[in-house]
Backbone as CSV, one residue per row, in Angstrom:
resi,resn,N_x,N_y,N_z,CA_x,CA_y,CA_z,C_x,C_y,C_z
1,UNK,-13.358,-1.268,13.600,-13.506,0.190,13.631,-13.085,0.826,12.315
2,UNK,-12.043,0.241,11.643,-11.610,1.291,10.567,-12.077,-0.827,9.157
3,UNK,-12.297,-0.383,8.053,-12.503,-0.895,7.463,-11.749,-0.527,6.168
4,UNK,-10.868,-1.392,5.187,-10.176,-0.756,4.431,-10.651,-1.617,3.115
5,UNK,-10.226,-0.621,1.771,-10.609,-1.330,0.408,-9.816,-1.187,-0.311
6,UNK,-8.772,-1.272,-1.251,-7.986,-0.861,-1.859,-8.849,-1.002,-2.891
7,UNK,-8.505,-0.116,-4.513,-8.984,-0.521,-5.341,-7.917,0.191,-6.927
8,UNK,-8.112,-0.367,-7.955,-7.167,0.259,-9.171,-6.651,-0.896,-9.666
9,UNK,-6.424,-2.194,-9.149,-5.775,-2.807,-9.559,-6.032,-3.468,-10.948
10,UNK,-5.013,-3.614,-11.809,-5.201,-3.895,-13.034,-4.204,-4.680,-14.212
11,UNK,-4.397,-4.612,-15.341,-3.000,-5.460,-15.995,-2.331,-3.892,-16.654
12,UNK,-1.164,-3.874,-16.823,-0.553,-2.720,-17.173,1.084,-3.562,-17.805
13,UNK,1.051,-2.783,-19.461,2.479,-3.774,-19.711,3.786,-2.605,-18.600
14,UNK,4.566,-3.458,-19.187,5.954,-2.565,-18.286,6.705,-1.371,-18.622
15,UNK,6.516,-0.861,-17.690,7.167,0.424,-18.404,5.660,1.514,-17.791
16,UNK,4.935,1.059,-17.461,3.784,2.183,-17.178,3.057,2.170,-15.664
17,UNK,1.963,2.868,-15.971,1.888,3.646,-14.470,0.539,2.620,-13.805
18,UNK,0.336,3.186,-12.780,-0.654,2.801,-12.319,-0.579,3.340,-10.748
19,UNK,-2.118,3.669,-10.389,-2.485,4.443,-8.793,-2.966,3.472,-8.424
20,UNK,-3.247,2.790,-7.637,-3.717,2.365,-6.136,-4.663,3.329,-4.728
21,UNK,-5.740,3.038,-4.683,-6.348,3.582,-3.769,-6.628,2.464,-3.076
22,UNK,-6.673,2.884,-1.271,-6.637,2.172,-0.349,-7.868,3.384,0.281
23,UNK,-9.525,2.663,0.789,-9.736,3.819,0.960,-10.941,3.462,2.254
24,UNK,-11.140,4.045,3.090,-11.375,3.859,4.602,-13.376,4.244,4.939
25,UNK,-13.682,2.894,5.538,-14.772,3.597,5.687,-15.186,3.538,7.444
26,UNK,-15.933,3.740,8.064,-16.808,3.204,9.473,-16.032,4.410,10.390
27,UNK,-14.817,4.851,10.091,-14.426,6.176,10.548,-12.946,6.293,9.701
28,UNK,-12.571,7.991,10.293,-11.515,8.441,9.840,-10.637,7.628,9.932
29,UNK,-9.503,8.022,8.681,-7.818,6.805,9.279,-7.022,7.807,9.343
30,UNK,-6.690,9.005,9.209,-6.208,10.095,9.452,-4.870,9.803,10.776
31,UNK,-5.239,9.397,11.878,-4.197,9.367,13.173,-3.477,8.008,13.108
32,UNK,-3.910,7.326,11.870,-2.899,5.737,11.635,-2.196,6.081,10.196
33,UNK,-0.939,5.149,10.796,-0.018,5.027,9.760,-1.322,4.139,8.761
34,UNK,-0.257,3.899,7.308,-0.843,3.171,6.371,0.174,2.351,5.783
35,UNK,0.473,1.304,5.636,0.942,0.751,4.930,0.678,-0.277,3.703
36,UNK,1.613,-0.393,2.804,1.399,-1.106,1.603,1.974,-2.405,1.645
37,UNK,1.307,-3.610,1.214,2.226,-4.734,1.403,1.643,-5.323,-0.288
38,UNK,2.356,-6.390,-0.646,2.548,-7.447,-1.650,2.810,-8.751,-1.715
39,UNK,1.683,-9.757,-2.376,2.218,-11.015,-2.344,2.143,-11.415,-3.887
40,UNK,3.083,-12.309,-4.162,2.492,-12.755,-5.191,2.570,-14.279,-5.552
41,UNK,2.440,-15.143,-6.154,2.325,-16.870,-6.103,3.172,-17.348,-5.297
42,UNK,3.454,-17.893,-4.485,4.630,-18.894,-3.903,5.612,-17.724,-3.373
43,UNK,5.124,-16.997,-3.238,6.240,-15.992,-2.026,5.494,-15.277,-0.702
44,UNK,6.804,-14.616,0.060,5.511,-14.276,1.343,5.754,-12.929,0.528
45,UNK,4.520,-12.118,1.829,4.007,-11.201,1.840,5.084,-10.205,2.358
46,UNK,4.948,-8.860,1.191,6.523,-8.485,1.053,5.938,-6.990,1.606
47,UNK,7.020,-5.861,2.584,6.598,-4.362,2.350,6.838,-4.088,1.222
48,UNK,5.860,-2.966,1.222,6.386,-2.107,-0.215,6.475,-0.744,0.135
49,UNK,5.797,0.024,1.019,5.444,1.011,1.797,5.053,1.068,2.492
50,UNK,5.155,2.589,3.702,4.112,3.194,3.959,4.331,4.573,4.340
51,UNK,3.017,5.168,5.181,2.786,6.477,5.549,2.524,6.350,6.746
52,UNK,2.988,7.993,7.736,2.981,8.104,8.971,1.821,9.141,9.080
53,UNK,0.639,9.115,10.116,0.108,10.635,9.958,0.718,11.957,10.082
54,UNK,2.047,11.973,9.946,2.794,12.764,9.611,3.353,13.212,8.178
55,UNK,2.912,12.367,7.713,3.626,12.193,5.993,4.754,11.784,5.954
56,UNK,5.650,11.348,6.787,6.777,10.647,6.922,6.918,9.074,6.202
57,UNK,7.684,8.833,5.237,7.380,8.236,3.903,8.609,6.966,4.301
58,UNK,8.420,5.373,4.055,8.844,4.577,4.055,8.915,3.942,2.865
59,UNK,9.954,3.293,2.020,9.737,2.535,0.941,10.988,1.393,1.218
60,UNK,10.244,-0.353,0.467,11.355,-0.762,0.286,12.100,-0.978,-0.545
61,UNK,13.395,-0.964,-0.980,14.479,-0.781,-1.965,14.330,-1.137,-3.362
62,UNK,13.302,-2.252,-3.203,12.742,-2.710,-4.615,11.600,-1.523,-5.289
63,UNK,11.337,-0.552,-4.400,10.222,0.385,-5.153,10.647,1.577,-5.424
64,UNK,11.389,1.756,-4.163,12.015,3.134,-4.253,12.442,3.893,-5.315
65,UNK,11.932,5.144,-5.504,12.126,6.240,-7.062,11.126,5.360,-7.943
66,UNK,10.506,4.924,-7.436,9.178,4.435,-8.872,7.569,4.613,-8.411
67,UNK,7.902,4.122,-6.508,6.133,4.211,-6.026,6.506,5.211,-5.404
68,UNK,5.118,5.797,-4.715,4.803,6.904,-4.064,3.548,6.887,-2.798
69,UNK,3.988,7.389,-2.244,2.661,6.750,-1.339,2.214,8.059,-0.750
70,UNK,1.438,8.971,-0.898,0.280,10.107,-0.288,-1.270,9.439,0.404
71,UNK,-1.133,10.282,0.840,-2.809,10.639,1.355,-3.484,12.008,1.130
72,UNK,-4.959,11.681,1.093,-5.862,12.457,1.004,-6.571,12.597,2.537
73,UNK,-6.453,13.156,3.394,-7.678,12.620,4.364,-8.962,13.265,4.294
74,UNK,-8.880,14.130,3.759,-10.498,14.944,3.439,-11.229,13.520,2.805
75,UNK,-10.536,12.946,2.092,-11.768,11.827,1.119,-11.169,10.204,2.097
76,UNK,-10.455,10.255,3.006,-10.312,8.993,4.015,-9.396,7.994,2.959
77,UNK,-8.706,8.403,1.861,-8.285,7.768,1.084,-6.260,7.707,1.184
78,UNK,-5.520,6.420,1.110,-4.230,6.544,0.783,-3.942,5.973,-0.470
79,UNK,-2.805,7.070,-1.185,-2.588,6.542,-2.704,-1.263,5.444,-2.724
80,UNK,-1.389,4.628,-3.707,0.187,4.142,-4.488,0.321,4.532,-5.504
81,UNK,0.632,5.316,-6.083,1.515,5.432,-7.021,2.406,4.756,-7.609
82,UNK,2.413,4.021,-8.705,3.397,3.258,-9.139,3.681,3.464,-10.611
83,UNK,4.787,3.990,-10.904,5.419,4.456,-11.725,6.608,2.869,-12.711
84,UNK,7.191,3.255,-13.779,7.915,1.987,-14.385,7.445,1.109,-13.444
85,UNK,6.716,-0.007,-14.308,5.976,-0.936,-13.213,7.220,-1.890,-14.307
86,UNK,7.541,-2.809,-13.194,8.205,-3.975,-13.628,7.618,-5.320,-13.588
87,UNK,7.565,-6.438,-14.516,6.956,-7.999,-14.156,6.892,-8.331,-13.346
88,UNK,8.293,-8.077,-11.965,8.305,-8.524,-10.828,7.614,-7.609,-9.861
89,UNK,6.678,-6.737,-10.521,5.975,-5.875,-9.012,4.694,-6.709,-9.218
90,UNK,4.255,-7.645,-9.887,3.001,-8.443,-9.963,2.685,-8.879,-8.811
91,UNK,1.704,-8.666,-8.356,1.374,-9.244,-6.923,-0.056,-8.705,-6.844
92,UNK,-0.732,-9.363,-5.669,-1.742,-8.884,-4.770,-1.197,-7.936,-3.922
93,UNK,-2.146,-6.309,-3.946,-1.388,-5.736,-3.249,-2.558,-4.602,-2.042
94,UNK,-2.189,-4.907,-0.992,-3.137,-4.520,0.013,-2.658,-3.417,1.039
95,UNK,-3.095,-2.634,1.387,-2.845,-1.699,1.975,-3.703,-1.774,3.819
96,UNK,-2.801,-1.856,4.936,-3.047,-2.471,6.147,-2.829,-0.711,7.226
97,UNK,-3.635,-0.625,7.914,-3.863,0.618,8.669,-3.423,0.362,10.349
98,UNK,-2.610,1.055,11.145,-2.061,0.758,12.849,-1.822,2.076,13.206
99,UNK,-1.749,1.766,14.643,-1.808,2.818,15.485,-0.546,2.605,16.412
100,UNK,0.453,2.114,15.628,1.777,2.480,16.443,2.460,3.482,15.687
101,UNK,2.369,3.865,14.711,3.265,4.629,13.995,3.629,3.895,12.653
102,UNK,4.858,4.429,11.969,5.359,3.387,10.560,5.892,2.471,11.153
103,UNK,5.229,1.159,10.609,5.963,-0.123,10.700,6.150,-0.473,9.494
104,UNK,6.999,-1.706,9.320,7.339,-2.178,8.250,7.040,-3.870,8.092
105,UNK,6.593,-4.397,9.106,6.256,-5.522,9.242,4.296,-5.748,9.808
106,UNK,4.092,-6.736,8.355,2.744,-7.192,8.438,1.575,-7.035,9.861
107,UNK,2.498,-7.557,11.235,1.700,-8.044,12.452,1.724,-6.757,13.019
108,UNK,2.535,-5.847,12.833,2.293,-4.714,13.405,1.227,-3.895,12.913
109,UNK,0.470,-4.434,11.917,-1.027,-3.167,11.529,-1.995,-3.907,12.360
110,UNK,-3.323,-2.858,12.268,-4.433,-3.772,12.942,-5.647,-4.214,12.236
111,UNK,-5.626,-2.967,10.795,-6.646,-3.621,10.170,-6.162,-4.047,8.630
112,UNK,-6.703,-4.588,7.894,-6.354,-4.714,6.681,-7.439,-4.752,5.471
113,UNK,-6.695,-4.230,4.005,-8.268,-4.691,3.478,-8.141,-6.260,2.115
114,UNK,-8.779,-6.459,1.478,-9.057,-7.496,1.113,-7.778,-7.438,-0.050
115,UNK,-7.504,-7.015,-0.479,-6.309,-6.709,-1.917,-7.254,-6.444,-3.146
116,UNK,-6.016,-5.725,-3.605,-6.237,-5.788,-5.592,-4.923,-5.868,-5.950
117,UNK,-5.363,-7.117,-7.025,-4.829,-7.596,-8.243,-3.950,-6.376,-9.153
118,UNK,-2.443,-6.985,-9.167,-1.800,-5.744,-10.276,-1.108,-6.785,-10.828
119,UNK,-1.182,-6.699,-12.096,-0.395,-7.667,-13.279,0.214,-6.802,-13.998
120,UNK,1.900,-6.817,-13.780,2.257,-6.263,-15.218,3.131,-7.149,-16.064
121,UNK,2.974,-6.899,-17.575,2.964,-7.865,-18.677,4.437,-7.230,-19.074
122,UNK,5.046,-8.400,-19.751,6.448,-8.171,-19.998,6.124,-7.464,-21.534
């Protein structure tokens, strides 16, 4: 029912910015949370965020005061924001859509989309 794409991902040295769009097609995502997750070589799949259809804002401690996470729903789209990007935020990073509210763990979304690639260079 809901189909997701993230897209932005890119190489960026450290110290700089970069947005993330996560963005919805086959219907609205408006009444689901959104969340952000991260993997990167030989580790699991980490939170990084998310959003409530409330705007009620989750981050975990490693992002916090650097990402940002909004929505648009007129354009079906959720942002990341990522501000001082550090070497260690390198990962595949995918943004997963549910209908319980903010979770913070992977099994609790229902849909997910494929990832984009963020490299940042020391």
């Amino acid at each position: 029912q809901v189909q997701l794409v993230e897209s932005g991902g890119r190489l960026v040295q450290a110290g700089g910015s970069l947005r993330l769009s996560c963005a919805a097609s086959g219907r609205t995502f408006s009444d689901y949370a959104v969340g952000w997750f991260r993997q990167a070589p030989g580790k699991e799949r980490e939170f990084v965020g998310a959003i409530s259809p409330s705007n009620f804002l989750a981050y975990a401690d490693s992002v916090k005061g650097r990402f940002t996470i909004s929505r648009d729903n007129a354009k079906n789209t959720v942002y990341l924001q990522m501000n001082s990007l550090k070497p260690e935020d390198t990962a595949v990073y995918y943004c997963a859509a549910g209908s319980r509210g903010l979770r913070i763990r992977g099994y609790e979304y229902d849909y997910w989309g494929q990832g984009t690639q963020v490299t940042v260079s020391s």
